PDB file of C-alpha atoms in Angstrom:
ATOM      1  CA  MET A   1      27.619   7.530   6.414  1.00  0.00           C
ATOM      2  CA  LEU A   2      26.751  10.857   5.091  1.00  0.00           C
ATOM      3  CA  THR A   3      25.829  14.250   6.859  1.00  0.00           C
ATOM      4  CA  ILE A   4      25.402  17.328   6.184  1.00  0.00           C
ATOM      5  CA  SER A   5      25.283  20.027   9.104  1.00  0.00           C
ATOM      6  CA  PHE A   6      24.077  23.537   8.488  1.00  0.00           C
ATOM      7  CA  ASN A   7      23.721  26.131  11.322  1.00  0.00           C
ATOM      8  CA  LYS A   8      19.994  26.095  12.911  1.00  0.00           C
ATOM      9  CA  SER A   9      19.544  29.389  11.488  1.00  0.00           C
ATOM     10  CA  SER A  10      20.971  29.311   8.152  1.00  0.00           C
ATOM     11  CA  MET A  11      19.338  27.397   5.997  1.00  0.00           C
ATOM     12  CA  ASN A  12      16.997  24.225   4.943  1.00  0.00           C
ATOM     13  CA  HIS A  13      18.697  21.115   3.248  1.00  0.00           C
ATOM     14  CA  GLN A  14      17.864  21.544  -0.220  1.00  0.00           C
ATOM     15  CA  THR A  15      18.104  17.313  -0.541  1.00  0.00           C
ATOM     16  CA  PHE A  16      18.040  14.053   1.276  1.00  0.00           C
ATOM     17  CA  ILE A  17      19.835  11.464   0.929  1.00  0.00           C
ATOM     18  CA  LEU A  18      18.289   7.747   0.507  1.00  0.00           C
ATOM     19  CA  ILE A  19      20.097   4.679   1.874  1.00  0.00           C
ATOM     20  CA  GLY A  20      20.421   1.580  -0.040  1.00  0.00           C
ATOM     21  CA  ILE A  21      21.903  -1.652   1.655  1.00  0.00           C
ATOM     22  CA  PRO A  22      23.751  -0.331   5.295  1.00  0.00           C
ATOM     23  CA  GLY A  23      26.866  -0.292   5.044  1.00  0.00           C
ATOM     24  CA  MET A  24      27.326  -2.235   1.991  1.00  0.00           C
ATOM     25  CA  GLN A  25      26.920   0.423  -0.554  1.00  0.00           C
ATOM     26  CA  GLU A  26      29.236  -1.468  -2.797  1.00  0.00           C
ATOM     27  CA  HIS A  27      27.040  -4.707  -3.477  1.00  0.00           C
ATOM     28  CA  ASN A  28      23.447  -2.105  -4.157  1.00  0.00           C
ATOM     29  CA  PHE A  29      23.923  -3.253  -7.321  1.00  0.00           C
ATOM     30  CA  TRP A  30      22.759  -6.728  -6.669  1.00  0.00           C
ATOM     31  CA  MET A  31      20.107  -5.827  -4.727  1.00  0.00           C
ATOM     32  CA  ALA A  32      18.522  -4.144  -8.062  1.00  0.00           C
ATOM     33  CA  PHE A  33      17.893  -7.008  -9.835  1.00  0.00           C
ATOM     34  CA  PRO A  34      15.405  -8.846  -7.870  1.00  0.00           C
ATOM     35  CA  LEU A  35      13.698  -5.078  -7.515  1.00  0.00           C
ATOM     36  CA  CYS A  36      13.691  -4.667 -11.033  1.00  0.00           C
ATOM     37  CA  LEU A  37      12.274  -7.793 -11.655  1.00  0.00           C
ATOM     38  CA  LEU A  38       9.601  -7.625  -8.574  1.00  0.00           C
ATOM     39  CA  TYR A  39       8.511  -4.141 -10.422  1.00  0.00           C
ATOM     40  CA  ILE A  40       7.967  -5.604 -13.850  1.00  0.00           C
ATOM     41  CA  LEU A  41       5.930  -8.474 -12.384  1.00  0.00           C
ATOM     42  CA  THR A  42       3.681  -5.848 -10.150  1.00  0.00           C
ATOM     43  CA  ILE A  43       3.278  -3.639 -13.357  1.00  0.00           C
ATOM     44  CA  VAL A  44       2.428  -6.388 -15.554  1.00  0.00           C
ATOM     45  CA  GLY A  45       0.537  -8.179 -13.026  1.00  0.00           C
ATOM     46  CA  ASN A  46      -1.997  -5.231 -11.970  1.00  0.00           C
ATOM     47  CA  LEU A  47      -2.203  -4.104 -15.608  1.00  0.00           C
ATOM     48  CA  MET A  48      -3.225  -8.167 -16.709  1.00  0.00           C
ATOM     49  CA  ILE A  49      -5.975  -7.407 -13.547  1.00  0.00           C
ATOM     50  CA  LEU A  50      -7.649  -4.301 -14.702  1.00  0.00           C
ATOM     51  CA  PHE A  51      -7.248  -5.529 -18.928  1.00  0.00           C
ATOM     52  CA  VAL A  52      -8.917  -8.988 -17.761  1.00  0.00           C
ATOM     53  CA  ILE A  53     -11.793  -7.130 -15.704  1.00  0.00           C
ATOM     54  CA  LYS A  54     -12.009  -4.602 -18.635  1.00  0.00           C
ATOM     55  CA  THR A  55     -12.621  -6.932 -21.427  1.00  0.00           C
ATOM     56  CA  GLU A  56     -14.408  -9.823 -19.645  1.00  0.00           C
ATOM     57  CA  GLN A  57     -18.433  -9.055 -19.227  1.00  0.00           C
ATOM     58  CA  SER A  58     -19.055 -11.505 -16.936  1.00  0.00           C
ATOM     59  CA  LEU A  59     -16.362  -9.726 -14.440  1.00  0.00           C
ATOM     60  CA  HIS A  60     -18.529  -6.245 -14.715  1.00  0.00           C
ATOM     61  CA  GLU A  61     -19.671  -6.911 -10.531  1.00  0.00           C
ATOM     62  CA  PRO A  62     -19.400  -5.059  -7.639  1.00  0.00           C
ATOM     63  CA  MET A  63     -16.089  -7.493  -6.230  1.00  0.00           C
ATOM     64  CA  TYR A  64     -13.944  -7.084  -9.263  1.00  0.00           C
ATOM     65  CA  LEU A  65     -14.719  -3.226 -10.109  1.00  0.00           C
ATOM     66  CA  PHE A  66     -13.513  -2.957  -6.108  1.00  0.00           C
ATOM     67  CA  LEU A  67     -10.327  -5.096  -7.043  1.00  0.00           C
ATOM     68  CA  SER A  68      -9.587  -2.981 -10.332  1.00  0.00           C
ATOM     69  CA  ILE A  69      -9.769  -0.149  -7.611  1.00  0.00           C
ATOM     70  CA  LEU A  70      -7.023  -2.172  -5.515  1.00  0.00           C
ATOM     71  CA  ALA A  71      -4.926  -2.702  -8.520  1.00  0.00           C
ATOM     72  CA  CYS A  72      -4.840   0.900  -9.655  1.00  0.00           C
ATOM     73  CA  SER A  73      -3.604   1.779  -5.703  1.00  0.00           C
ATOM     74  CA  ASP A  74      -0.959  -0.888  -5.964  1.00  0.00           C
ATOM     75  CA  LEU A  75       0.061   0.255  -9.325  1.00  0.00           C
ATOM     76  CA  GLY A  76       0.230   3.893  -8.064  1.00  0.00           C
ATOM     77  CA  LEU A  77       2.276   2.671  -5.238  1.00  0.00           C
ATOM     78  CA  ALA A  78       4.876   0.708  -7.448  1.00  0.00           C
ATOM     79  CA  VAL A  79       5.179   4.068  -9.692  1.00  0.00           C
ATOM     80  CA  SER A  80       5.620   6.330  -6.894  1.00  0.00           C
ATOM     81  CA  THR A  81       8.359   4.221  -4.918  1.00  0.00           C
ATOM     82  CA  MET A  82      10.250   1.762  -7.543  1.00  0.00           C
ATOM     83  CA  PRO A  83      12.118   4.471  -9.655  1.00  0.00           C
ATOM     84  CA  THR A  84      13.930   5.913  -6.909  1.00  0.00           C
ATOM     85  CA  MET A  85      14.300   2.640  -5.002  1.00  0.00           C
ATOM     86  CA  LEU A  86      16.055   0.914  -8.659  1.00  0.00           C
ATOM     87  CA  GLY A  87      17.718   4.827  -8.523  1.00  0.00           C
ATOM     88  CA  VAL A  88      19.704   3.671  -5.608  1.00  0.00           C
ATOM     89  CA  TYR A  89      20.373   0.035  -6.100  1.00  0.00           C
ATOM     90  CA  TRP A  90      21.142  -0.028  -9.585  1.00  0.00           C
ATOM     91  CA  PHE A  91      23.076   4.128 -10.081  1.00  0.00           C
ATOM     92  CA  ASP A  92      23.979   4.414  -6.549  1.00  0.00           C
ATOM     93  CA  TYR A  93      22.058   7.683  -7.371  1.00  0.00           C
ATOM     94  CA  ARG A  94      20.895   8.153  -3.526  1.00  0.00           C
ATOM     95  CA  GLU A  95      19.976  12.342  -3.926  1.00  0.00           C
ATOM     96  CA  ILE A  96      16.466  13.461  -3.568  1.00  0.00           C
ATOM     97  CA  SER A  97      15.554  17.061  -3.954  1.00  0.00           C
ATOM     98  CA  PHE A  98      13.186  18.230  -0.583  1.00  0.00           C
ATOM     99  CA  THR A  99      10.044  18.785  -3.031  1.00  0.00           C
ATOM    100  CA  SER A 100      10.658  15.186  -4.756  1.00  0.00           C
ATOM    101  CA  CYS A 101      10.625  14.253  -1.727  1.00  0.00           C
ATOM    102  CA  LEU A 102       7.917  15.580  -0.275  1.00  0.00           C
ATOM    103  CA  THR A 103       5.637  14.726  -3.320  1.00  0.00           C
ATOM    104  CA  GLN A 104       7.059  11.095  -3.472  1.00  0.00           C
ATOM    105  CA  MET A 105       5.854  10.768   0.387  1.00  0.00           C
ATOM    106  CA  PHE A 106       2.268  12.469  -0.251  1.00  0.00           C
ATOM    107  CA  PHE A 107       1.675   9.641  -2.862  1.00  0.00           C
ATOM    108  CA  ILE A 108       3.187   6.845  -1.343  1.00  0.00           C
ATOM    109  CA  HIS A 109       0.613   7.860   2.046  1.00  0.00           C
ATOM    110  CA  LEU A 110      -2.078   8.640  -0.619  1.00  0.00           C
ATOM    111  CA  PHE A 111      -1.990   4.972  -2.474  1.00  0.00           C
ATOM    112  CA  GLN A 112      -1.426   3.002   1.135  1.00  0.00           C
ATOM    113  CA  TRP A 113      -4.445   4.768   2.858  1.00  0.00           C
ATOM    114  CA  ILE A 114      -6.914   4.257  -0.426  1.00  0.00           C
ATOM    115  CA  GLU A 115      -5.516   0.765  -0.502  1.00  0.00           C
ATOM    116  CA  SER A 116      -7.275   0.201   3.389  1.00  0.00           C
ATOM    117  CA  ALA A 117      -9.850   1.958   2.620  1.00  0.00           C
ATOM    118  CA  VAL A 118     -10.835  -0.392  -0.558  1.00  0.00           C
ATOM    119  CA  LEU A 119      -9.985  -3.383   1.211  1.00  0.00           C
ATOM    120  CA  VAL A 120     -13.234  -2.101   3.885  1.00  0.00           C
ATOM    121  CA  ALA A 121     -15.378  -1.868   0.803  1.00  0.00           C
ATOM    122  CA  MET A 122     -14.523  -4.720   0.001  1.00  0.00           C
ATOM    123  CA  ALA A 123     -15.092  -6.778   2.939  1.00  0.00           C
ATOM    124  CA  PHE A 124     -18.637  -4.835   2.737  1.00  0.00           C
ATOM    125  CA  ASP A 125     -18.967  -6.176  -0.526  1.00  0.00           C
ATOM    126  CA  ARG A 126     -18.598 -10.144   0.503  1.00  0.00           C
ATOM    127  CA  PHE A 127     -20.835  -9.110   3.780  1.00  0.00           C
ATOM    128  CA  MET A 128     -23.554  -7.917   1.319  1.00  0.00           C
ATOM    129  CA  ALA A 129     -23.065 -10.964  -1.239  1.00  0.00           C
ATOM    130  CA  ILE A 130     -23.490 -13.354   1.398  1.00  0.00           C
ATOM    131  CA  ARG A 131     -26.241 -12.043   3.337  1.00  0.00           C
ATOM    132  CA  GLU A 132     -28.248 -10.927   0.359  1.00  0.00           C
ATOM    133  CA  PRO A 133     -27.085 -12.881  -2.654  1.00  0.00           C
ATOM    134  CA  LEU A 134     -30.355 -11.784  -4.930  1.00  0.00           C
ATOM    135  CA  ARG A 135     -30.226  -8.200  -4.376  1.00  0.00           C
ATOM    136  CA  TYR A 136     -26.287  -8.294  -4.083  1.00  0.00           C
ATOM    137  CA  THR A 137     -25.900  -6.425  -7.844  1.00  0.00           C
ATOM    138  CA  SER A 138     -28.654  -3.581  -7.574  1.00  0.00           C
ATOM    139  CA  LEU A 139     -27.379  -3.008  -3.909  1.00  0.00           C
ATOM    140  CA  LEU A 140     -24.317  -2.472  -5.338  1.00  0.00           C
ATOM    141  CA  SER A 141     -24.453  -0.877  -8.314  1.00  0.00           C
ATOM    142  CA  ASN A 142     -22.251   0.870 -10.805  1.00  0.00           C
ATOM    143  CA  THR A 143     -23.325   4.454  -9.566  1.00  0.00           C
ATOM    144  CA  VAL A 144     -22.926   3.235  -5.572  1.00  0.00           C
ATOM    145  CA  ILE A 145     -19.535   1.748  -6.191  1.00  0.00           C
ATOM    146  CA  VAL A 146     -18.126   4.786  -8.098  1.00  0.00           C
ATOM    147  CA  LYS A 147     -19.785   7.012  -5.312  1.00  0.00           C
ATOM    148  CA  ILE A 148     -17.511   4.573  -2.484  1.00  0.00           C
ATOM    149  CA  GLY A 149     -14.587   4.791  -5.211  1.00  0.00           C
ATOM    150  CA  MET A 150     -14.964   8.658  -4.778  1.00  0.00           C
ATOM    151  CA  ALA A 151     -15.366   9.071  -1.273  1.00  0.00           C
ATOM    152  CA  ILE A 152     -12.526   6.796  -0.703  1.00  0.00           C
ATOM    153  CA  LEU A 153      -9.892   9.082  -2.570  1.00  0.00           C
ATOM    154  CA  ALA A 154     -11.290  12.266  -0.981  1.00  0.00           C
ATOM    155  CA  ARG A 155     -11.127  11.058   2.687  1.00  0.00           C
ATOM    156  CA  ALA A 156      -7.110   9.909   1.898  1.00  0.00           C
ATOM    157  CA  PHE A 157      -6.671  13.322   0.124  1.00  0.00           C
ATOM    158  CA  CYS A 158      -8.072  15.214   2.479  1.00  0.00           C
ATOM    159  CA  LEU A 159      -6.291  13.553   5.345  1.00  0.00           C
ATOM    160  CA  LEU A 160      -2.940  13.366   3.885  1.00  0.00           C
ATOM    161  CA  PHE A 161      -3.111  16.938   2.288  1.00  0.00           C
ATOM    162  CA  PRO A 162      -1.307  18.979   5.108  1.00  0.00           C
ATOM    163  CA  ILE A 163       1.124  16.547   5.612  1.00  0.00           C
ATOM    164  CA  PRO A 164       4.033  18.149   2.952  1.00  0.00           C
ATOM    165  CA  PHE A 165       2.971  21.426   4.073  1.00  0.00           C
ATOM    166  CA  LEU A 166       3.544  20.063   8.255  1.00  0.00           C
ATOM    167  CA  ILE A 167       6.856  19.082   6.979  1.00  0.00           C
ATOM    168  CA  LYS A 168       8.156  22.239   4.674  1.00  0.00           C
ATOM    169  CA  ARG A 169       7.414  24.338   7.625  1.00  0.00           C
ATOM    170  CA  LEU A 170       9.899  22.270   9.579  1.00  0.00           C
ATOM    171  CA  PRO A 171      13.938  23.520   9.714  1.00  0.00           C
ATOM    172  CA  PHE A 172      16.370  20.811   8.361  1.00  0.00           C
ATOM    173  CA  CYS A 173      19.918  21.535   9.602  1.00  0.00           C
ATOM    174  CA  ARG A 174      20.991  18.666  11.030  1.00  0.00           C
ATOM    175  CA  SER A 175      21.768  14.914   9.611  1.00  0.00           C
ATOM    176  CA  ASN A 176      19.787  14.678   5.610  1.00  0.00           C
ATOM    177  CA  VAL A 177      20.196  11.138   5.612  1.00  0.00           C
ATOM    178  CA  LEU A 178      16.824   9.351   5.334  1.00  0.00           C
ATOM    179  CA  SER A 179      16.237   5.957   6.594  1.00  0.00           C
ATOM    180  CA  HIS A 180      15.074   4.119   3.347  1.00  0.00           C
ATOM    181  CA  THR A 181      15.294   4.191  -0.547  1.00  0.00           C
ATOM    182  CA  TYR A 182      11.895   6.365  -0.377  1.00  0.00           C
ATOM    183  CA  CYS A 183      10.805   8.890   1.467  1.00  0.00           C
ATOM    184  CA  LEU A 184       7.772   8.761   4.548  1.00  0.00           C
ATOM    185  CA  HIS A 185       6.344  11.234   6.888  1.00  0.00           C
ATOM    186  CA  PRO A 186       8.109   9.851  10.002  1.00  0.00           C
ATOM    187  CA  ASP A 187      11.602   9.335   8.478  1.00  0.00           C
ATOM    188  CA  ALA A 188      11.502  12.656   7.469  1.00  0.00           C
ATOM    189  CA  MET A 189      10.367  14.673  10.160  1.00  0.00           C
ATOM    190  CA  ASN A 190      12.481  12.685  12.966  1.00  0.00           C
ATOM    191  CA  LEU A 191      15.500  14.827  10.758  1.00  0.00           C
ATOM    192  CA  ALA A 192      14.004  18.211  11.669  1.00  0.00           C
ATOM    193  CA  CYS A 193      15.857  20.511  14.285  1.00  0.00           C
ATOM    194  CA  ALA A 194      12.898  22.021  15.605  1.00  0.00           C
ATOM    195  CA  ASP A 195       9.722  20.764  17.144  1.00  0.00           C
ATOM    196  CA  ILE A 196       7.577  18.005  15.904  1.00  0.00           C
ATOM    197  CA  THR A 197       4.574  17.711  18.170  1.00  0.00           C
ATOM    198  CA  VAL A 198       2.150  18.846  15.832  1.00  0.00           C
ATOM    199  CA  ASN A 199       3.346  16.181  12.807  1.00  0.00           C
ATOM    200  CA  LYS A 200       3.286  13.676  15.554  1.00  0.00           C
ATOM    201  CA  LEU A 201       0.132  14.473  16.753  1.00  0.00           C
ATOM    202  CA  TYR A 202      -1.371  14.773  13.258  1.00  0.00           C
ATOM    203  CA  GLY A 203       0.164  10.858  12.383  1.00  0.00           C
ATOM    204  CA  LEU A 204      -1.234   9.920  15.162  1.00  0.00           C
ATOM    205  CA  ILE A 205      -4.576  11.139  14.489  1.00  0.00           C
ATOM    206  CA  ILE A 206      -4.257   9.917  10.803  1.00  0.00           C
ATOM    207  CA  VAL A 207      -3.408   6.706  11.667  1.00  0.00           C
ATOM    208  CA  VAL A 208      -5.877   6.025  14.210  1.00  0.00           C
ATOM    209  CA  SER A 209      -8.757   7.185  12.008  1.00  0.00           C
ATOM    210  CA  THR A 210      -8.047   5.676   9.458  1.00  0.00           C
ATOM    211  CA  LEU A 211      -6.084   2.623   9.163  1.00  0.00           C
ATOM    212  CA  GLY A 212      -7.192   1.643  13.162  1.00  0.00           C
ATOM    213  CA  LEU A 213     -10.790   2.459  12.131  1.00  0.00           C
ATOM    214  CA  ASP A 214     -10.245   0.811   9.078  1.00  0.00           C
ATOM    215  CA  VAL A 215      -9.168  -2.525  11.124  1.00  0.00           C
ATOM    216  CA  VAL A 216     -12.350  -2.374  12.949  1.00  0.00           C
ATOM    217  CA  VAL A 217     -14.448  -1.967  10.203  1.00  0.00           C
ATOM    218  CA  ILE A 218     -13.012  -5.047   8.745  1.00  0.00           C
ATOM    219  CA  LEU A 219     -13.580  -7.055  11.573  1.00  0.00           C
ATOM    220  CA  VAL A 220     -16.872  -6.307  12.277  1.00  0.00           C
ATOM    221  CA  SER A 221     -17.796  -7.208   8.619  1.00  0.00           C
ATOM    222  CA  TYR A 222     -15.915 -10.649   9.149  1.00  0.00           C
ATOM    223  CA  VAL A 223     -18.195 -11.325  12.267  1.00  0.00           C
ATOM    224  CA  LEU A 224     -20.891 -10.205  10.401  1.00  0.00           C
ATOM    225  CA  ILE A 225     -20.194 -12.817   7.514  1.00  0.00           C
ATOM    226  CA  LEU A 226     -19.044 -15.471   9.803  1.00  0.00           C
ATOM    227  CA  GLN A 227     -22.678 -15.086  11.678  1.00  0.00           C
ATOM    228  CA  THR A 228     -24.881 -15.307   8.318  1.00  0.00           C
ATOM    229  CA  VAL A 229     -22.443 -18.111   6.843  1.00  0.00           C
ATOM    230  CA  LEU A 230     -23.226 -20.380  10.212  1.00  0.00           C
ATOM    231  CA  SER A 231     -27.056 -19.857   9.464  1.00  0.00           C
ATOM    232  CA  ILE A 232     -26.483 -21.334   6.510  1.00  0.00           C
ATOM    233  CA  ALA A 233     -28.404 -25.047   6.356  1.00  0.00           C
ATOM    234  CA  SER A 234     -26.304 -26.874   3.959  1.00  0.00           C
ATOM    235  CA  HIS A 235     -22.331 -27.561   4.530  1.00  0.00           C
ATOM    236  CA  THR A 236     -21.495 -27.416   1.281  1.00  0.00           C
ATOM    237  CA  GLU A 237     -22.809 -23.841   1.006  1.00  0.00           C
ATOM    238  CA  ARG A 238     -21.476 -22.471   3.752  1.00  0.00           C
ATOM    239  CA  LEU A 239     -17.755 -23.750   2.608  1.00  0.00           C
ATOM    240  CA  LYS A 240     -19.008 -21.983  -1.093  1.00  0.00           C
ATOM    241  CA  ALA A 241     -19.563 -18.761   0.441  1.00  0.00           C
ATOM    242  CA  LEU A 242     -16.427 -18.299   2.957  1.00  0.00           C
ATOM    243  CA  ASN A 243     -14.172 -19.861  -0.056  1.00  0.00           C
ATOM    244  CA  THR A 244     -15.663 -15.975  -1.707  1.00  0.00           C
ATOM    245  CA  CYS A 245     -13.823 -14.329   1.114  1.00  0.00           C
ATOM    246  CA  VAL A 246     -10.385 -16.178   0.882  1.00  0.00           C
ATOM    247  CA  SER A 247      -8.724 -13.842  -1.184  1.00  0.00           C
ATOM    248  CA  HIS A 248      -9.829 -10.751   0.339  1.00  0.00           C
ATOM    249  CA  VAL A 249      -8.793 -12.362   3.355  1.00  0.00           C
ATOM    250  CA  CYS A 250      -5.289 -12.784   2.014  1.00  0.00           C
ATOM    251  CA  ALA A 251      -4.833  -9.135   0.407  1.00  0.00           C
ATOM    252  CA  ILE A 252      -5.911  -7.939   4.263  1.00  0.00           C
ATOM    253  CA  LEU A 253      -2.867 -10.314   5.373  1.00  0.00           C
ATOM    254  CA  ILE A 254      -1.002  -9.227   2.631  1.00  0.00           C
ATOM    255  CA  PHE A 255      -1.372  -5.612   3.384  1.00  0.00           C
ATOM    256  CA  TYR A 256      -1.082  -5.247   7.286  1.00  0.00           C
ATOM    257  CA  ILE A 257       1.375  -7.764   8.158  1.00  0.00           C
ATOM    258  CA  PRO A 258       3.930  -5.854   6.717  1.00  0.00           C
ATOM    259  CA  MET A 259       2.895  -2.419   8.082  1.00  0.00           C
ATOM    260  CA  ILE A 260       2.543  -3.760  11.568  1.00  0.00           C
ATOM    261  CA  GLY A 261       6.132  -5.593  10.704  1.00  0.00           C
ATOM    262  CA  VAL A 262       7.721  -2.298  10.329  1.00  0.00           C
ATOM    263  CA  THR A 263       5.878  -0.172  12.461  1.00  0.00           C
ATOM    264  CA  ALA A 264       7.062  -2.951  15.265  1.00  0.00           C
ATOM    265  CA  VAL A 265      10.968  -2.999  14.012  1.00  0.00           C
ATOM    266  CA  HIS A 266      11.196   0.844  13.905  1.00  0.00           C
ATOM    267  CA  ARG A 267       9.328   1.027  17.850  1.00  0.00           C
ATOM    268  CA  PHE A 268      10.539  -2.018  19.731  1.00  0.00           C
ATOM    269  CA  GLY A 269      13.420  -3.186  17.383  1.00  0.00           C
ATOM    270  CA  LYS A 270      16.305  -0.324  17.277  1.00  0.00           C
ATOM    271  CA  HIS A 271      18.823  -3.134  18.534  1.00  0.00           C
ATOM    272  CA  LEU A 272      18.437  -4.999  15.488  1.00  0.00           C
ATOM    273  CA  SER A 273      20.670  -4.827  12.038  1.00  0.00           C
ATOM    274  CA  PRO A 274      20.070  -2.130   9.965  1.00  0.00           C
ATOM    275  CA  MET A 275      20.042  -5.112   7.369  1.00  0.00           C
ATOM    276  CA  ILE A 276      16.647  -6.135   8.776  1.00  0.00           C
ATOM    277  CA  HIS A 277      15.229  -2.631   8.941  1.00  0.00           C
ATOM    278  CA  MET A 278      16.058  -2.521   5.244  1.00  0.00           C
ATOM    279  CA  LEU A 279      14.521  -5.874   4.233  1.00  0.00           C
ATOM    280  CA  LEU A 280      11.219  -5.239   6.319  1.00  0.00           C
ATOM    281  CA  ALA A 281      11.385  -1.564   4.550  1.00  0.00           C
ATOM    282  CA  ASN A 282      11.029  -2.869   1.003  1.00  0.00           C
ATOM    283  CA  ILE A 283       8.857  -5.616   1.319  1.00  0.00           C
ATOM    284  CA  TYR A 284       6.344  -3.359   3.580  1.00  0.00           C
ATOM    285  CA  ILE A 285       6.558  -1.335   0.015  1.00  0.00           C
ATOM    286  CA  ALA A 286       7.194  -3.551  -2.721  1.00  0.00           C
ATOM    287  CA  VAL A 287       5.493  -6.872  -1.394  1.00  0.00           C
ATOM    288  CA  PRO A 288       2.002  -6.444  -1.507  1.00  0.00           C
ATOM    289  CA  PRO A 289       1.816  -4.897  -5.037  1.00  0.00           C
ATOM    290  CA  LEU A 290       3.262  -7.506  -6.328  1.00  0.00           C
ATOM    291  CA  LEU A 291       0.976 -10.287  -4.402  1.00  0.00           C
ATOM    292  CA  ASN A 292      -2.437  -9.188  -4.778  1.00  0.00           C
ATOM    293  CA  PRO A 293      -2.846  -9.663  -8.590  1.00  0.00           C
ATOM    294  CA  ILE A 294      -0.830 -12.926  -8.219  1.00  0.00           C
ATOM    295  CA  VAL A 295      -3.548 -14.145  -5.038  1.00  0.00           C
ATOM    296  CA  TYR A 296      -6.692 -13.076  -7.059  1.00  0.00           C
ATOM    297  CA  SER A 297      -5.425 -14.749 -10.373  1.00  0.00           C
ATOM    298  CA  VAL A 298      -4.878 -17.947  -8.818  1.00  0.00           C
ATOM    299  CA  LYS A 299      -7.923 -17.821  -5.732  1.00  0.00           C
ATOM    300  CA  THR A 300     -10.417 -16.571  -8.336  1.00  0.00           C
ATOM    301  CA  LYS A 301     -11.940 -19.113 -10.748  1.00  0.00           C
ATOM    302  CA  GLN A 302     -12.855 -16.545 -13.479  1.00  0.00           C
ATOM    303  CA  ILE A 303     -10.230 -14.129 -13.691  1.00  0.00           C
ATOM    304  CA  ARG A 304      -7.728 -17.562 -13.643  1.00  0.00           C
ATOM    305  CA  LEU A 305      -9.533 -19.124 -16.782  1.00  0.00           C
ATOM    306  CA  ARG A 306      -9.529 -15.295 -18.252  1.00  0.00           C
ATOM    307  CA  ILE A 307      -6.044 -14.855 -18.206  1.00  0.00           C
ATOM    308  CA  ARG A 308      -4.846 -18.890 -19.627  1.00  0.00           C
ATOM    309  CA  LYS A 309      -7.123 -18.097 -22.523  1.00  0.00           C
ATOM    310  CA  MET A 310      -5.105 -15.445 -23.314  1.00  0.00           C
ATOM    311  CA  PHE A 311      -2.125 -16.498 -23.181  1.00  0.00           C
ATOM    312  CA  GLN A 312      -3.542 -19.869 -25.022  1.00  0.00           C
TER     313      GLN A 312
END
């Protein structure tokens, strides 16, 4: 295990050490192949979704515009994390500078918070499409969607902007070994040799006021959607309305289940093998950006037909 010790009154670490496969660093190279393939598929899949939505005039609707924002956040998350992950596994390059770590930390959390807010917007979009089908496109015009997108970005940026400064003020004079192949706020702050109450409190406030609130709003939206669907007389129309929500429900599960899993393992699974922690951490970051374009390509007929036409 790599550790660097300093006197508390001396100086902070200038670098952090990222961890690959715990205790089996000599096998890191084999993890690089699936990660590299996953990275390529993630970039290609999300770029294809953006290209299809941009070029197909019939997809210039609120649902697909929100999907394009989701694809952009997935691309941002992949670009923020995959280079360092591949560097660790492929080249055994495990050092990351303090400034680079803070920058990566900010963008990882930024794109995750953006994605959570986009899922809320998409839940509202599905509710409006089912509740007000005739006025759907006029109520969610391009101007309204742009304003929603700007609000999503502003919320994430304003809430996360203090995080790097809260970390930068802390002295780091013990171990400089992080738990993952990327930098996260909880992971970095736990290495500090000072009181981190402010960091913990601010992190809790952010989680409750964003992710917690987002989950509540999504649940309320789907309760209202179900009430609206049950009021439809035709059984066929009910199924048709619910079918438009399947892709979004899959995206919600893809985003929140790995996050809940990683949180639970960190809090209650300290006795588990480090390998499990490593796998869940990689799934938490790498899998959602890969699966979202696959789900929407498979479950959305217009996108599926357009992609098929491209390859033909």
